[in-house]
Coordinates of C-alpha atoms in Angstrom, one line a residue:
M1 CA 4.4 33.0 -33.6
K2 CA 7.7 31.6 -32.5
K3 CA 7.6 27.8 -32.3
I4 CA 10.0 27.7 -29.4
I5 CA 9.7 30.4 -26.8
R6 CA 11.6 30.9 -23.6
F7 CA 9.4 32.4 -20.9
F8 CA 9.5 33.2 -17.3
A9 CA 7.9 30.2 -15.5
L10 CA 4.5 31.1 -16.7
S11 CA 1.9 28.5 -17.3
F12 CA 1.1 29.4 -20.8
V13 CA 2.8 30.3 -24.1
L14 CA 2.6 33.9 -24.9
P15 CA 2.3 35.0 -28.6
F16 CA 4.6 37.6 -30.0
A17 CA 2.0 38.8 -32.4
F18 CA -1.7 39.0 -32.4
G19 CA -3.6 40.5 -35.2
A20 CA -7.3 40.0 -34.7
C21 CA -7.8 43.8 -34.2
V22 CA -4.6 45.3 -35.4
E23 CA -2.9 43.9 -38.5
D24 CA 0.7 42.8 -38.0
F25 CA 0.6 44.0 -34.4
K26 CA 4.0 43.1 -33.0
I27 CA 4.3 43.1 -29.3
G28 CA 8.0 42.1 -29.1
D29 CA 11.2 43.4 -30.4
K30 CA 9.8 44.5 -33.8
F31 CA 8.0 47.3 -32.0
L32 CA 11.2 48.5 -30.5
E33 CA 13.1 48.3 -33.8
K34 CA 11.1 50.7 -35.8
A35 CA 9.3 54.0 -35.4
P36 CA 5.6 53.5 -34.7
G37 CA 3.5 53.5 -37.9
V38 CA -0.1 53.1 -38.8
D39 CA 0.0 49.4 -37.8
V40 CA 1.3 49.9 -34.3
T41 CA 2.0 52.7 -31.9
A42 CA 2.6 53.0 -28.1
D43 CA -0.9 54.3 -27.9
T44 CA -2.2 51.1 -29.5
I45 CA -0.3 48.8 -27.2
F46 CA -1.1 50.8 -24.1
G47 CA -4.6 51.5 -25.2
K48 CA -5.9 48.1 -24.0
A49 CA -5.1 46.2 -20.9
D50 CA -4.6 42.8 -22.6
Y51 CA -2.1 44.3 -25.1
A52 CA -0.2 46.0 -22.3
R53 CA 0.0 42.8 -20.2
R54 CA 1.4 40.9 -23.3
F55 CA 4.0 43.5 -23.7
L56 CA 5.2 42.9 -20.1
W57 CA 5.1 39.1 -20.6
N58 CA 7.4 39.6 -23.6
C59 CA 9.8 41.4 -21.2
Y60 CA 9.5 38.4 -18.8
Q61 CA 10.5 35.9 -21.5
K62 CA 13.8 37.8 -21.9
L63 CA 15.0 36.8 -18.4
Y64 CA 18.0 34.6 -17.9
Y65 CA 17.9 30.8 -18.5
G66 CA 21.2 29.1 -17.6
L67 CA 21.2 25.9 -19.7
P68 CA 22.1 25.7 -23.3
W69 CA 19.1 24.6 -25.3
A70 CA 19.0 26.2 -28.7
W71 CA 21.5 27.0 -31.4
N72 CA 21.5 30.8 -31.3
Q73 CA 23.6 33.6 -29.8
V74 CA 21.5 33.9 -26.6
D75 CA 20.7 30.3 -25.8
G76 CA 23.8 28.6 -27.1
K77 CA 25.8 29.4 -24.0
M78 CA 29.4 29.3 -25.1
N79 CA 28.4 27.0 -27.9
M80 CA 26.6 24.5 -25.6
N81 CA 28.1 24.7 -22.2
V82 CA 27.6 26.4 -18.8
F83 CA 29.7 28.7 -16.6
E84 CA 30.5 25.9 -14.0
S85 CA 32.6 24.1 -16.7
L86 CA 35.0 27.0 -16.1
S87 CA 35.2 26.1 -12.4
D88 CA 36.7 23.2 -10.5
S89 CA 33.5 21.2 -10.4
W90 CA 32.9 20.4 -14.0
H91 CA 35.1 19.9 -17.0
S92 CA 34.2 19.9 -20.7
H93 CA 35.3 17.1 -22.9
M94 CA 33.3 18.3 -25.9
N95 CA 36.0 19.5 -28.3
W96 CA 33.7 21.8 -30.3
D97 CA 32.3 24.0 -27.6
E98 CA 33.9 27.4 -26.8
V99 CA 34.8 26.3 -23.3
S100 CA 37.3 23.7 -24.4
R101 CA 38.2 25.3 -27.7
T102 CA 38.8 28.9 -26.5
Y103 CA 38.7 29.3 -22.7
Y104 CA 40.7 26.1 -21.8
A105 CA 43.2 27.0 -24.5
G106 CA 43.6 30.5 -23.3
G107 CA 42.5 31.9 -26.7
Y108 CA 39.9 34.3 -25.5
T109 CA 40.6 37.9 -26.3
A110 CA 38.5 41.1 -26.0
G111 CA 38.3 41.3 -29.7
M112 CA 36.2 38.2 -29.8
E113 CA 33.4 40.2 -28.2
D114 CA 33.0 42.1 -31.5
W115 CA 32.4 39.0 -33.6
S116 CA 31.9 35.8 -31.7
T117 CA 28.5 34.7 -30.5
H118 CA 29.9 32.1 -28.1
T119 CA 31.9 34.1 -25.5
R120 CA 31.2 33.9 -21.8
F121 CA 28.5 36.6 -21.7
G122 CA 28.1 39.0 -24.6
Y123 CA 27.5 42.6 -23.6
N124 CA 25.1 43.2 -26.5
R125 CA 23.7 39.8 -27.3
E126 CA 22.1 38.4 -24.1
E127 CA 18.8 40.3 -24.5
C128 CA 19.6 42.2 -21.3
W129 CA 19.3 45.6 -22.9
E130 CA 16.2 44.7 -24.9
A131 CA 14.5 43.6 -21.6
I132 CA 15.7 46.7 -19.8
R133 CA 14.6 49.1 -22.5
A134 CA 11.2 47.5 -23.0
S135 CA 10.6 47.4 -19.2
W136 CA 11.3 51.1 -18.9
L137 CA 8.9 51.8 -21.8
F138 CA 6.3 49.7 -20.0
I139 CA 6.8 51.7 -16.8
E140 CA 6.5 55.0 -18.6
Q141 CA 3.4 54.0 -20.6
I142 CA 1.3 51.7 -18.3
G143 CA -0.4 54.7 -16.7
K144 CA -2.2 55.4 -20.0
V145 CA -4.1 52.0 -20.1
P146 CA -7.8 52.9 -19.7
D147 CA -9.3 49.5 -18.8
M148 CA -6.9 48.5 -16.1
D149 CA -7.3 49.5 -12.4
E150 CA -4.6 51.4 -10.5
A151 CA -3.8 48.5 -8.3
E152 CA -2.8 46.3 -11.2
K153 CA -0.9 49.1 -12.9
T154 CA 1.1 49.5 -9.7
R155 CA 1.9 45.8 -9.4
L156 CA 2.9 45.4 -13.1
R157 CA 5.1 48.5 -12.9
A158 CA 6.8 46.9 -9.9
E159 CA 7.4 43.7 -11.9
A160 CA 9.0 45.6 -14.7
K161 CA 11.4 47.2 -12.2
V162 CA 12.4 43.7 -11.0
I163 CA 13.0 42.6 -14.6
I164 CA 15.4 45.6 -15.0
A165 CA 17.2 44.8 -11.7
S166 CA 17.6 41.1 -12.5
R167 CA 19.0 41.7 -16.0
Y168 CA 21.4 44.3 -14.6
F169 CA 22.6 41.7 -12.1
D170 CA 23.1 39.1 -14.8
M171 CA 25.6 41.6 -16.5
Y172 CA 27.0 42.9 -13.2
R173 CA 28.6 39.6 -12.2
H174 CA 30.4 39.5 -15.5
F175 CA 31.4 43.1 -16.1
G176 CA 31.3 45.1 -12.8
G177 CA 29.9 48.6 -12.9
L178 CA 27.6 49.3 -15.9
P179 CA 26.0 52.2 -17.7
L180 CA 22.7 52.9 -15.9
L181 CA 19.7 53.4 -18.1
E182 CA 17.0 55.3 -16.2
R183 CA 14.4 55.6 -19.0
S184 CA 13.4 54.1 -22.3
L185 CA 15.1 55.1 -25.5
E186 CA 13.5 56.6 -28.6
V187 CA 13.6 54.6 -31.7
N188 CA 17.0 54.9 -33.4
E189 CA 18.4 56.7 -30.3
E190 CA 21.9 55.4 -29.5
F191 CA 22.5 54.2 -26.0
Q192 CA 25.6 56.2 -25.1
V193 CA 25.7 56.3 -21.3
P194 CA 29.1 56.1 -19.5
R195 CA 29.9 53.4 -17.0
S196 CA 28.9 53.8 -13.4
T197 CA 30.8 52.7 -10.4
V198 CA 30.3 49.3 -8.6
I199 CA 28.6 51.1 -5.7
E200 CA 26.4 53.1 -8.0
T201 CA 25.4 50.0 -10.0
N202 CA 24.7 48.1 -6.8
D203 CA 22.6 50.9 -5.4
F204 CA 20.7 51.3 -8.6
M205 CA 19.6 47.6 -8.6
I206 CA 18.8 47.8 -4.9
R207 CA 16.7 50.9 -5.3
L208 CA 14.6 49.3 -8.0
L209 CA 14.0 46.3 -5.9
D210 CA 13.1 48.3 -2.8
E211 CA 10.7 50.4 -4.8
A212 CA 9.1 47.2 -6.2
A213 CA 8.9 45.1 -3.0
G214 CA 6.0 46.9 -1.4
D215 CA 3.8 46.7 -4.4
L216 CA 4.0 43.0 -4.9
P217 CA 2.2 40.2 -3.1
W218 CA 4.3 38.0 -0.7
V219 CA 3.1 34.9 -2.5
L220 CA 0.7 34.5 -5.4
P221 CA -2.8 34.1 -4.2
D222 CA -4.6 30.8 -4.8
T223 CA -6.7 32.4 -7.5
E224 CA -3.6 33.3 -9.5
Y225 CA -1.3 30.4 -9.1
Q226 CA -2.4 28.1 -11.9
T227 CA -2.4 30.9 -14.4
W228 CA 0.3 33.2 -13.2
D229 CA 2.9 31.0 -11.6
G230 CA 6.3 32.5 -12.0
R231 CA 5.5 36.2 -11.6
F232 CA 7.7 38.1 -9.2
T233 CA 6.6 38.2 -5.5
R234 CA 7.8 40.4 -2.7
A235 CA 9.7 37.3 -1.3
A236 CA 11.5 36.9 -4.6
V237 CA 12.5 40.5 -4.7
M238 CA 13.8 40.5 -1.1
A239 CA 15.8 37.4 -1.8
L240 CA 17.3 38.8 -5.0
K241 CA 18.4 41.8 -3.0
C242 CA 20.4 39.4 -0.7
K243 CA 22.0 37.7 -3.8
I244 CA 23.1 41.1 -5.2
L245 CA 24.4 42.5 -2.0
I246 CA 26.6 39.5 -1.2
F247 CA 28.2 39.7 -4.6
T248 CA 29.1 43.4 -4.1
A249 CA 30.3 42.8 -0.5
S250 CA 32.7 39.9 -1.5
P251 CA 36.4 40.4 -2.0
L252 CA 36.3 40.7 -5.8
F253 CA 34.9 44.2 -5.6
N254 CA 35.2 44.9 -1.9
S255 CA 38.8 44.9 -0.9
D256 CA 41.7 47.1 0.2
Q257 CA 43.2 46.6 -3.3
P258 CA 41.7 46.3 -6.7
Y259 CA 41.5 42.7 -8.0
C260 CA 43.7 43.5 -11.1
T261 CA 46.6 45.8 -11.6
E262 CA 47.1 45.1 -15.3
E263 CA 46.6 47.8 -17.9
P264 CA 44.3 49.5 -18.8
Q265 CA 43.6 50.9 -15.3
E266 CA 41.0 53.5 -16.0
A267 CA 38.2 51.3 -14.8
V268 CA 40.1 50.8 -11.5
T269 CA 40.8 54.5 -11.1
A270 CA 37.2 55.3 -11.6
N271 CA 36.0 52.6 -9.2
Y272 CA 34.1 50.8 -12.0
V273 CA 35.5 47.4 -10.9
W274 CA 35.9 47.8 -7.2
T275 CA 34.6 49.8 -4.3
G276 CA 37.7 51.9 -3.9
G277 CA 38.6 50.2 -0.6
Y278 CA 37.2 47.7 1.8
K279 CA 33.8 48.6 3.2
Q280 CA 32.5 46.5 6.1
E281 CA 29.2 48.3 5.8
L282 CA 28.5 46.3 2.6
W283 CA 28.5 43.1 4.6
A284 CA 26.3 44.8 7.1
R285 CA 23.8 45.7 4.4
C286 CA 23.7 42.2 3.2
L287 CA 23.2 40.9 6.7
T288 CA 20.3 43.4 7.2
A289 CA 18.7 42.3 3.9
C290 CA 18.9 38.6 5.0
E291 CA 17.4 39.4 8.4
E292 CA 14.6 41.4 6.9
F293 CA 13.8 38.6 4.5
F294 CA 13.7 35.8 7.1
E295 CA 11.7 38.1 9.4
E296 CA 9.1 38.4 6.7
V297 CA 9.2 34.6 6.2
R298 CA 8.6 34.2 9.9
K299 CA 5.6 36.6 9.8
N300 CA 4.0 35.6 6.5
G301 CA 5.0 32.0 6.1
F302 CA 4.8 29.8 3.1
Y303 CA 8.5 29.8 1.9
Q304 CA 10.6 27.0 3.3
L305 CA 13.0 24.2 2.3
M306 CA 11.4 21.2 0.6
K307 CA 11.4 18.3 3.1
A308 CA 11.3 14.6 2.6
Q309 CA 7.7 13.2 3.0
S310 CA 8.3 9.5 2.7
N311 CA 10.6 6.7 1.6
T312 CA 13.5 7.9 3.7
D313 CA 14.5 4.3 4.4
K314 CA 15.1 3.5 0.7
P315 CA 18.8 3.1 -0.4
L316 CA 20.6 6.4 -1.2
T317 CA 21.4 5.0 -4.6
S318 CA 17.7 4.8 -5.4
P319 CA 16.0 7.8 -7.0
L320 CA 13.0 7.0 -4.8
N321 CA 14.9 7.8 -1.6
G322 CA 12.9 10.5 0.1
Y323 CA 15.8 12.8 0.8
R324 CA 16.8 12.7 -2.8
V325 CA 13.2 13.4 -3.9
A326 CA 13.0 16.5 -1.7
F327 CA 16.3 17.9 -3.0
R328 CA 15.2 17.1 -6.6
D329 CA 11.8 18.7 -6.1
A330 CA 13.5 21.8 -4.7
Y331 CA 15.1 22.8 -8.0
S332 CA 12.8 21.1 -10.5
L333 CA 9.2 21.6 -9.5
R334 CA 7.3 24.8 -10.6
G335 CA 7.9 27.5 -8.0
S336 CA 6.5 30.7 -6.6
G337 CA 3.4 28.6 -5.9
Y338 CA 2.1 25.7 -4.0
D339 CA 4.0 22.8 -5.6
N340 CA 7.3 24.2 -4.4
P341 CA 7.7 26.6 -1.5
E342 CA 11.5 26.7 -2.0
L343 CA 11.8 28.1 -5.5
L344 CA 11.7 31.9 -5.3
I345 CA 12.7 32.7 -8.9
S346 CA 12.7 30.4 -11.8
T347 CA 12.8 30.5 -15.6
R348 CA 12.0 27.7 -18.0
I349 CA 11.7 26.9 -21.6
N350 CA 8.6 25.5 -23.3
Y351 CA 10.6 23.1 -25.5
N352 CA 9.9 19.4 -25.4
N353 CA 13.0 17.6 -24.2
Y354 CA 15.4 20.6 -24.8
A355 CA 17.2 18.4 -27.4
Y356 CA 20.4 20.3 -27.8
F357 CA 21.2 20.1 -24.0
R358 CA 20.0 16.6 -23.4
N359 CA 20.8 14.9 -26.7
G360 CA 23.8 17.0 -27.9
A361 CA 25.8 18.7 -25.1
C362 CA 25.3 16.0 -22.4
P363 CA 26.3 12.9 -24.4
G364 CA 29.0 15.0 -26.2
G365 CA 30.8 15.3 -22.9
A366 CA 30.2 19.0 -22.2
F367 CA 29.5 18.4 -18.5
T368 CA 31.8 15.8 -16.8
P369 CA 32.1 16.1 -13.1
T370 CA 35.6 16.3 -11.6
Q371 CA 37.0 14.1 -8.8
E372 CA 37.5 17.2 -6.8
Y373 CA 33.8 17.9 -7.0
V374 CA 32.8 14.4 -6.1
E375 CA 35.0 14.6 -3.0
M376 CA 33.2 17.8 -1.8
F377 CA 30.2 15.6 -1.0
T378 CA 30.5 14.1 2.5
M379 CA 29.6 10.6 3.6
S380 CA 26.0 10.2 4.7
D381 CA 27.1 10.7 8.4
G382 CA 28.4 14.1 7.4
T383 CA 32.1 13.3 7.8
P384 CA 34.4 14.1 4.9
F385 CA 35.4 11.4 2.4
S386 CA 38.9 10.2 2.7
W387 CA 41.0 7.8 0.6
D388 CA 42.9 6.9 3.8
D389 CA 39.8 5.3 5.3
P390 CA 39.2 1.9 3.7
E391 CA 35.6 1.8 5.0
K392 CA 34.8 5.1 3.3
V393 CA 36.4 4.0 0.1
E394 CA 34.3 0.8 0.2
K395 CA 31.1 2.9 0.6
M396 CA 32.0 5.9 -1.5
F397 CA 29.3 5.1 -4.1
T398 CA 26.7 3.7 -1.7
D399 CA 26.7 5.9 1.4
R400 CA 27.2 9.5 0.5
D401 CA 25.4 12.9 0.8
P402 CA 22.1 12.3 -1.1
R403 CA 22.8 15.3 -3.2
L404 CA 25.7 13.6 -4.8
Y405 CA 23.4 11.0 -6.5
E406 CA 21.0 13.8 -7.6
T407 CA 23.8 15.9 -9.2
I408 CA 26.2 13.3 -10.5
L409 CA 25.8 9.8 -12.0
V410 CA 28.2 7.5 -10.1
N411 CA 29.1 3.9 -10.5
N412 CA 26.5 1.3 -9.4
S413 CA 23.7 3.8 -8.7
D414 CA 20.2 3.1 -10.0
F415 CA 20.0 4.1 -13.6
Q416 CA 17.4 3.3 -16.3
G417 CA 16.1 0.3 -14.3
R418 CA 19.5 -1.2 -13.6
K419 CA 22.9 -0.2 -12.1
A420 CA 25.1 2.3 -13.8
E421 CA 28.2 0.6 -15.1
L422 CA 31.0 3.2 -15.0
W423 CA 34.0 0.9 -14.9
V424 CA 36.2 0.4 -17.9
G425 CA 34.4 -2.0 -20.3
G426 CA 31.1 -1.4 -18.5
R427 CA 27.9 -0.9 -20.4
D428 CA 27.9 2.9 -19.9
M429 CA 31.6 3.6 -19.6
Q430 CA 33.0 1.5 -22.4
Q431 CA 36.5 3.0 -22.8
G432 CA 35.6 6.6 -21.7
T433 CA 38.2 7.0 -19.0
V434 CA 40.8 5.2 -21.0
T435 CA 40.5 7.7 -23.9
E436 CA 39.3 10.5 -21.6
S437 CA 36.4 11.2 -24.0
G438 CA 32.6 11.3 -24.0
Q439 CA 30.0 11.9 -21.4
Y440 CA 31.7 9.7 -18.8
A441 CA 35.3 10.8 -19.5
T442 CA 36.0 11.6 -15.8
G443 CA 34.4 8.4 -14.5
Y444 CA 31.2 10.2 -13.7
G445 CA 28.3 11.7 -15.6
I446 CA 25.8 14.5 -15.3
Y447 CA 22.5 13.5 -13.5
K448 CA 21.0 16.8 -12.5
Y449 CA 18.2 18.1 -14.8
I450 CA 18.4 15.1 -17.2
L451 CA 18.1 12.4 -14.4
D452 CA 18.4 9.0 -16.1
G453 CA 17.6 10.4 -19.5
Q454 CA 14.2 8.8 -19.6
V455 CA 11.9 9.5 -16.7
N456 CA 11.5 13.3 -17.3
K457 CA 11.4 13.4 -21.1
G458 CA 8.9 16.0 -22.3
R459 CA 8.8 18.0 -19.1
P460 CA 9.6 21.7 -19.0
T461 CA 13.0 22.1 -17.4
F462 CA 13.2 24.9 -14.8
W463 CA 16.2 27.1 -14.3
P464 CA 16.4 27.6 -10.5
Y465 CA 17.5 31.2 -10.5
L466 CA 17.1 31.6 -6.8
R467 CA 16.1 29.1 -4.1
M468 CA 15.5 29.3 -0.3
A469 CA 18.6 27.1 0.2
E470 CA 20.8 29.7 -1.4
V471 CA 19.4 32.5 0.8
H472 CA 20.1 30.4 3.9
L473 CA 23.7 30.1 2.7
I474 CA 24.0 33.8 1.8
Y475 CA 22.7 34.5 5.3
A476 CA 25.3 32.2 6.8
E477 CA 28.2 34.0 5.0
A478 CA 26.9 37.4 6.1
L479 CA 26.6 36.2 9.7
M480 CA 30.1 34.9 9.6
K481 CA 31.4 38.3 8.5
A482 CA 29.6 39.8 11.5
N483 CA 31.5 37.3 13.8
R484 CA 28.2 35.6 14.6
Y485 CA 29.6 32.1 14.1
P486 CA 27.0 29.9 15.9
E487 CA 24.2 31.5 14.0
A488 CA 26.1 31.1 10.7
I489 CA 26.7 27.4 11.4
A490 CA 23.0 27.0 12.2
E491 CA 22.0 28.4 8.8
V492 CA 24.3 25.9 7.1
D493 CA 22.9 23.1 9.2
K494 CA 19.3 23.9 8.1
V495 CA 20.3 23.2 4.5
R496 CA 22.2 20.0 5.5
A497 CA 19.3 18.7 7.6
R498 CA 17.0 18.7 4.5
V499 CA 19.1 15.7 3.2
N500 CA 19.5 14.2 6.7
L501 CA 23.1 15.3 7.2
P502 CA 24.3 16.0 10.7
G503 CA 25.4 19.5 11.6
L504 CA 28.8 20.9 10.7
E505 CA 30.2 20.8 14.2
E506 CA 29.0 17.3 14.8
S507 CA 30.5 16.1 11.6
N508 CA 33.7 18.0 11.8
P509 CA 34.9 18.0 15.5
E510 CA 38.5 18.5 14.4
L511 CA 37.7 21.8 12.6
N512 CA 37.8 25.2 14.2
L513 CA 34.5 26.5 12.8
R514 CA 35.0 29.8 14.7
D515 CA 37.8 30.6 12.3
E516 CA 36.6 32.6 9.3
K517 CA 38.8 30.9 6.7
T518 CA 37.7 27.5 7.9
L519 CA 34.0 28.3 8.1
L520 CA 34.1 30.0 4.8
A521 CA 35.5 26.9 3.1
E522 CA 32.7 24.9 4.6
I523 CA 30.0 27.4 3.4
L524 CA 31.5 27.5 -0.1
R525 CA 31.7 23.7 -0.2
E526 CA 28.1 23.5 1.0
R527 CA 27.0 25.9 -1.7
A528 CA 28.8 23.8 -4.3
C529 CA 27.0 20.6 -3.2
E530 CA 23.6 22.2 -2.7
L531 CA 23.6 24.5 -5.8
G532 CA 25.5 22.4 -8.4
L533 CA 24.9 23.5 -12.0
E534 CA 22.9 26.5 -10.8
D535 CA 25.5 29.2 -11.8
V536 CA 27.0 29.4 -8.3
R537 CA 30.4 27.7 -8.1
F538 CA 32.1 29.7 -10.9
F539 CA 30.9 33.0 -9.4
D540 CA 31.8 31.9 -5.9
L541 CA 35.4 31.3 -7.0
N542 CA 35.4 34.6 -8.8
R543 CA 34.0 36.7 -6.0
H544 CA 36.4 35.2 -3.5
K545 CA 39.4 35.4 -6.0
A546 CA 40.1 31.7 -5.5
V547 CA 43.3 31.5 -7.6
S548 CA 44.3 28.1 -6.4
N549 CA 41.1 26.6 -7.6
F550 CA 41.7 27.8 -11.1
I551 CA 45.4 26.9 -11.5
T552 CA 45.3 23.5 -9.7
P553 CA 44.9 20.6 -12.2
L554 CA 41.7 18.6 -11.9
H555 CA 41.2 14.9 -12.0
G556 CA 38.9 12.0 -12.9
L557 CA 38.5 8.4 -11.6
K558 CA 39.3 5.3 -13.6
I559 CA 37.4 2.3 -12.3
T560 CA 38.4 -1.2 -13.3
L561 CA 37.3 -4.7 -12.2
E562 CA 39.9 -6.7 -10.4
S563 CA 40.9 -9.7 -12.5
S564 CA 40.9 -12.1 -9.6
N565 CA 37.6 -10.8 -8.2
P566 CA 35.2 -9.4 -10.8
Q567 CA 32.9 -8.2 -8.0
K568 CA 35.6 -5.9 -6.6
F569 CA 36.6 -2.5 -8.1
K570 CA 40.0 -0.9 -8.4
Y571 CA 40.3 2.9 -8.4
E572 CA 42.9 5.1 -10.1
V573 CA 42.7 8.9 -9.8
F574 CA 44.1 10.5 -13.0
Q575 CA 44.8 14.1 -14.1
L576 CA 42.5 15.5 -16.8
R577 CA 44.5 16.2 -20.0
N578 CA 42.0 15.9 -23.0
P579 CA 41.7 18.7 -22.9
S580 CA 43.9 20.3 -20.4
R581 CA 43.5 24.0 -19.3
F582 CA 46.2 26.6 -20.0
M583 CA 46.0 27.8 -16.4
W584 CA 47.3 24.4 -15.3
R585 CA 50.6 24.8 -17.2
E586 CA 53.7 24.6 -15.1
G587 CA 55.1 28.1 -14.4
Y588 CA 51.8 29.8 -15.4
T589 CA 51.2 33.0 -13.5
F590 CA 47.5 33.5 -13.0
S591 CA 46.0 36.7 -14.4
P592 CA 43.1 38.1 -12.3
K593 CA 41.7 39.7 -15.4
W594 CA 39.8 36.5 -15.9
Y595 CA 37.5 37.2 -13.0
L596 CA 35.6 39.6 -15.2
T597 CA 35.0 39.5 -18.9
A598 CA 35.7 42.1 -21.6
F599 CA 33.5 44.7 -23.2
P600 CA 33.4 44.7 -27.0
P601 CA 36.2 47.0 -28.2
T602 CA 33.9 48.6 -30.8
E603 CA 31.6 49.8 -27.9
V604 CA 34.6 51.0 -25.9
N605 CA 36.0 52.9 -28.9
K606 CA 32.8 54.9 -29.4
G607 CA 34.1 57.2 -26.7
Y608 CA 31.0 57.7 -24.6
G609 CA 32.6 56.4 -21.4
L610 CA 32.3 52.6 -21.6
V611 CA 35.7 51.9 -20.2
Q612 CA 37.4 48.5 -20.7
N613 CA 38.0 46.2 -17.8
P614 CA 41.6 45.8 -16.6
G615 CA 43.7 43.3 -18.4
W616 CA 41.7 43.4 -21.6

């Protein structure tokens, strides 16, 4: 049995092997790696309901978990980092991860996909194909199980389809159109299927979700929640459909021109990396999916944003503040059940304290928030922060959007039973911003997931794959594209209201929020603040081809005590240089090839139709 096992938000640890009745009976990958023998066959696994269920649970545990937590090719995540450190929100100051060592240096090449285990998202190493292949095998074989009723078979078959769709989406946002596997593979059968177009890949995922939705419960029944928390529901499936459709509808794929004109261009010509021209109907499909989801929420209830229950009068710097607690619970409490009606899809690891993430990557400086990110968070009255307003500068660490304190450790906030000292010479900072090194190199630290490093030790850490807040913001963007601006603004305001922020128009009377560019900027800012470190910002910048956000240098904040008044702070914004990013170099011309990653050249060179992405 594996001592550490990643599994899909289930309330129990699932064994890979169980041998009471069948010696060396391997439920997991070993079964897929060899021809069935005397010890195990498909008939054996699907000859008993308990064995068949365990086979599907093994597929569940191959779902995506976004934080680096173990030293291996799947869970190492670019050698202990996250995708948002490639965005404008976070910066890595850990000199041995692949983000700083390779991506910031501009050293990534397609050839690395053949040998490196630390690239952005490996085509053959993320357990996507293993999950897809095993799920198809389950779909094909589940009908044989003699001691399982047809209703359960139908439901489990639907869950397997969702696993396939979700793992395809995990690849889709990195690669574009993909080879579509419509069945299981025989042992030793090579997977040699040509790429499909963006539209075909999108429609394949949506078809699987549509087929699954009607066969799943809207929410887990009371009788199942404690044991089966985390299994897919109809609500989760409908929400995932929205998430996929907005990615396809966005400008990266859906534009009058392909995103990249660099050679090779075969993928462009074949529509593997774009839709072949702008299609407004893709936005209409996304809008319809959102409307259908929220109509089901209205009819069936249960799912909603987490709301503050008490302690709303406590200081915003206190982790006991009710608005902070509501936001924290929304991403951290077990979901798809009665503890958290906001979390639609989540994964987690059953690993006490996830030591590599908490004790290695975080103190090593892998996740240091940028000044640009901090300034995305408004004041508590909803108005933007401004260095030109002395009152806002005075209150910039005491009177902000509550989500700031739950995402980022800032100076003088409550921390380990005291106040965080993030000024030069302070207990926590020491000389971090002077040398631009360590976990507080930018003048700030990570707070989300690890909190103060003490209060949640030993708790399983959820990966919030999809929350209600994100679906509200997807809906807002789709409404905006339909020119339904008041409704779009209202969806954003629902998310802001959860943390007691006034509405967008009330907070920004000077902005023309009926202008698409202006409203889009606010929606994307809101997504960054609400969904920080949830794999959103980096992909938002990619899908909107936000060149300026990638090439504009980022900054930190050096805080010092005034010599004449040790109770007063001085602030100095400084450019990040240790390390810098090659895209910030003067005269650099941005290459849009970076929006998608490369396929392994060895796979491309097999000649079965896996065409390389442009620029690689």
